[in-house]
Coordinates of C-alpha atoms in Angstrom, one line a residue:
Chain A
S1 CA -37.1 14.6 19.2
Q2 CA -34.2 14.5 16.8
K3 CA -34.0 10.9 15.3
I4 CA -30.6 10.0 13.9
E5 CA -30.1 6.9 11.4
Q6 CA -26.8 5.2 10.6
N7 CA -27.4 3.1 7.1
S8 CA -26.7 -0.2 8.0
E9 CA -25.8 -2.0 11.3
A10 CA -23.2 -3.8 9.6
L11 CA -20.8 -3.0 6.7
N12 CA -18.5 -5.8 5.0
I13 CA -16.1 -4.8 2.4
Q14 CA -12.8 -5.8 0.9
E15 CA -9.3 -4.8 1.8
G16 CA -8.0 -1.9 -0.3
K17 CA -11.7 -0.5 -0.9
T18 CA -13.5 2.6 -0.1
A19 CA -16.1 2.4 3.0
T20 CA -19.2 4.6 2.5
L21 CA -20.9 5.0 5.8
T22 CA -24.0 7.4 5.9
C23 CA -25.5 8.9 8.8
N24 CA -29.1 10.9 8.2
Y25 CA -30.9 12.8 10.6
T26 CA -34.5 14.4 10.6
N27 CA -35.9 17.5 11.9
Y28 CA -33.1 19.8 13.2
S29 CA -30.0 20.4 11.7
P30 CA -27.2 20.3 13.7
A31 CA -24.6 22.8 14.0
Y32 CA -21.7 20.1 13.8
L33 CA -21.2 16.6 13.5
Q34 CA -18.6 14.6 14.4
W35 CA -17.6 11.0 13.6
Y36 CA -16.2 8.3 16.5
R37 CA -14.9 5.1 16.1
Q38 CA -15.5 2.5 19.0
D39 CA -14.2 -0.7 19.6
P40 CA -15.7 -3.4 21.5
G41 CA -15.6 -2.7 25.7
R42 CA -13.8 0.9 24.4
G43 CA -14.9 4.7 24.5
P44 CA -15.6 6.8 21.5
V45 CA -12.5 7.9 19.7
F46 CA -13.2 11.3 18.0
L47 CA -12.1 11.3 14.3
L48 CA -13.4 14.3 13.0
L49 CA -15.9 16.8 13.2
I50 CA -17.7 19.5 10.6
R51 CA -19.6 22.6 10.8
E52 CA -23.0 23.0 8.9
N53 CA -21.1 25.6 6.8
E54 CA -18.6 23.0 5.9
K55 CA -19.0 20.8 3.0
E56 CA -16.0 18.5 3.0
K57 CA -13.7 17.3 6.0
R58 CA -10.4 15.4 5.4
K59 CA -7.8 13.4 7.6
E60 CA -5.5 11.1 5.8
R61 CA -7.7 8.4 5.0
L62 CA -10.9 9.9 6.2
K63 CA -13.0 12.2 4.6
V64 CA -16.5 13.5 5.7
T65 CA -19.4 15.3 4.0
F66 CA -22.1 17.0 4.8
D67 CA -25.3 18.3 3.2
T68 CA -27.7 19.9 5.3
T69 CA -30.0 19.8 2.1
L70 CA -30.1 16.1 2.3
K71 CA -29.6 16.1 6.4
Q72 CA -27.0 13.8 5.8
S73 CA -23.4 13.2 6.1
L74 CA -21.2 10.7 4.6
F75 CA -17.7 9.1 5.8
H76 CA -15.4 7.7 3.9
I77 CA -12.4 5.4 4.8
T78 CA -10.2 5.2 1.5
A79 CA -7.8 2.0 1.0
S80 CA -9.3 0.3 4.0
Q81 CA -7.5 -1.9 6.1
P82 CA -8.5 -4.7 8.4
A83 CA -7.3 -2.4 11.2
D84 CA -10.1 0.1 10.8
S85 CA -12.7 -3.0 11.5
A86 CA -14.6 -1.3 14.2
T87 CA -18.2 0.2 14.9
Y88 CA -18.2 3.9 13.7
L89 CA -20.7 6.4 15.5
C90 CA -22.3 9.5 14.0
A91 CA -22.8 12.6 16.7
L92 CA -24.8 15.7 16.1
G93 CA -24.2 18.9 17.7
Y94 CA -26.4 22.0 18.4
S95 CA -25.4 25.6 19.3
S96 CA -27.6 25.8 22.6
A97 CA -26.6 22.6 23.9
S98 CA -23.4 21.0 25.4
K99 CA -24.2 17.8 24.5
I100 CA -23.8 15.3 21.8
I101 CA -26.7 13.3 20.4
F102 CA -25.3 9.5 18.8
G103 CA -26.4 7.4 16.7
S104 CA -26.6 3.5 16.7
G105 CA -23.4 2.9 14.6
T106 CA -22.1 1.0 11.8
R107 CA -20.1 -2.0 12.3
L108 CA -17.4 -2.0 9.6
S109 CA -15.5 -5.3 8.7
I110 CA -13.1 -5.2 6.7
R111 CA -11.7 -8.8 4.9
P112 CA -8.0 -8.7 3.8
Chain B
E1 CA -0.7 12.5 24.3
P2 CA -3.1 14.0 27.2
E3 CA -6.2 11.4 28.0
V4 CA -9.7 10.9 30.1
T5 CA -8.7 8.4 32.4
Q6 CA -11.7 6.1 34.4
T7 CA -11.5 4.2 37.4
P8 CA -12.3 1.5 38.0
S9 CA -12.7 -0.2 35.0
H10 CA -15.3 -2.8 36.3
Q11 CA -17.4 -2.1 39.1
V12 CA -19.9 -5.2 40.5
T13 CA -22.6 -3.8 43.1
Q14 CA -25.9 -5.0 44.7
M15 CA -29.1 -3.6 43.9
G16 CA -29.5 -1.1 46.5
Q17 CA -25.9 0.3 47.2
E18 CA -24.3 3.5 46.3
V19 CA -21.2 3.3 43.4
I20 CA -19.0 6.5 42.7
L21 CA -17.2 6.0 39.4
R22 CA -14.4 8.5 39.3
C23 CA -12.8 10.3 35.8
V24 CA -9.7 12.3 35.5
P25 CA -11.0 14.9 32.7
I26 CA -7.6 16.2 30.3
S27 CA -6.0 19.0 32.4
N28 CA -6.9 22.0 30.7
H29 CA -10.4 20.8 29.9
L30 CA -13.0 22.9 31.5
Y31 CA -16.4 21.0 30.3
F32 CA -17.2 17.5 31.8
Y33 CA -19.9 15.0 30.9
W34 CA -20.9 11.7 31.6
Y35 CA -22.8 9.5 29.0
R36 CA -23.7 5.8 29.4
Q37 CA -24.2 2.7 26.8
I38 CA -26.3 -0.4 27.8
L39 CA -24.9 -3.2 26.3
G40 CA -26.1 -3.1 22.1
Q41 CA -27.4 0.2 22.8
K42 CA -26.5 3.7 21.5
V43 CA -24.3 5.7 23.6
E44 CA -26.5 8.3 25.6
F45 CA -26.0 11.7 27.5
L46 CA -26.5 12.1 31.2
V47 CA -25.4 15.6 32.3
S48 CA -22.6 18.2 31.4
F49 CA -20.5 19.9 34.0
Y50 CA -19.1 23.4 33.7
N51 CA -17.6 26.2 36.3
N52 CA -18.8 24.0 39.6
E53 CA -22.5 23.5 38.7
I54 CA -24.6 21.2 36.3
S55 CA -24.9 22.8 32.7
E56 CA -27.5 20.3 31.2
K57 CA -28.8 17.1 31.8
S58 CA -30.8 14.2 30.8
E59 CA -34.4 12.3 31.7
I60 CA -32.1 10.0 32.7
F61 CA -30.4 11.7 35.4
D62 CA -33.1 11.6 37.9
D63 CA -32.3 12.5 41.9
Q64 CA -30.3 9.0 42.3
F65 CA -27.4 10.7 40.3
S66 CA -25.3 13.3 41.5
V67 CA -21.5 14.7 39.7
E68 CA -19.2 16.4 41.7
R69 CA -15.9 17.9 41.1
P70 CA -13.8 17.3 44.7
D71 CA -10.6 18.8 43.5
G72 CA -9.1 20.2 41.0
S73 CA -8.6 17.4 38.8
N74 CA -11.1 14.2 39.6
F75 CA -14.7 14.4 38.4
T76 CA -17.3 11.7 39.9
L77 CA -20.7 10.2 39.1
K78 CA -22.6 9.1 42.4
I79 CA -25.1 6.9 42.1
R80 CA -26.9 6.6 45.3
S81 CA -29.3 3.1 45.4
T82 CA -28.4 1.3 42.1
K83 CA -31.3 0.0 40.4
L84 CA -30.7 -3.7 37.6
E85 CA -31.1 -1.3 34.8
D86 CA -28.3 0.8 35.6
S87 CA -26.3 -1.8 34.4
A88 CA -24.2 -0.2 31.6
M89 CA -20.8 1.0 30.3
Y90 CA -20.5 4.7 31.9
F91 CA -18.3 6.9 29.7
C92 CA -16.5 10.6 30.8
A93 CA -15.8 12.7 28.7
S94 CA -14.4 16.1 28.5
S95 CA -13.8 19.4 26.2
E96 CA -12.0 23.0 26.0
G97 CA -13.4 26.0 26.8
T98 CA -12.9 29.5 26.1
A99 CA -14.4 32.6 26.5
R100 CA -15.5 32.9 23.2
R101 CA -17.6 30.0 23.2
S102 CA -18.5 28.4 26.6
Y103 CA -17.7 25.2 25.3
Q104 CA -15.5 23.3 22.4
E105 CA -17.2 20.8 20.2
T106 CA -15.1 17.9 20.1
Q107 CA -15.5 15.7 23.4
Y108 CA -12.6 13.2 24.5
F109 CA -13.9 10.2 26.1
G110 CA -12.7 8.2 28.1
P111 CA -12.2 4.1 28.5
G112 CA -15.5 3.9 30.4
T113 CA -16.3 2.1 33.5
R114 CA -18.3 -1.2 33.3
L115 CA -21.3 -1.5 36.3
L116 CA -22.7 -4.5 36.4
V117 CA -26.0 -4.3 39.3
L118 CA -27.2 -7.6 40.6

């Protein structure tokens, strides 16, 4: 079965720096990959989607890359702010299925 | 901005009781989903629903679970006889559907219902 690993359980960085989160998967390459933000006790909030034929996507301070050779996606938040503190979830989707498969998430803390 | 809504936000029930969790998906969306997240664990897929029938379900979604779209706006998840291990946060999600592709990838999640089975 597909296994998804997100780099570390927790990441602490200084405000203003770039946060880089990693999502690695095994086995089958997904047709698309999504990043969500989840705050404690809340539902996942969609941030970005990148497809298998795309290398990079940007939205404001967010950037996602997708390398199907390395089986890896990187998620960057530039000029990080304390309000960016949350858990970030990587989710994989396949064209043959409607479900998405979530990683366990990385808890990001931005200290002032 | 349109959003998925869920009721109730919290539900406490006794083991063996039936519960119904309710969701109102985004109005022009055609695909509906239920996921759950046990405290401290991953978000797990339960079921997807399209055109008034289940399109996909996971191993978790056994005979104790059922889904229904009773009218044009609501989407419900019923657990017939709750077990202690059903305690979790339950999320409803929805996505658009088009003629070209039966579902759109981006799924929008509701705020969740926290279910506690005692």
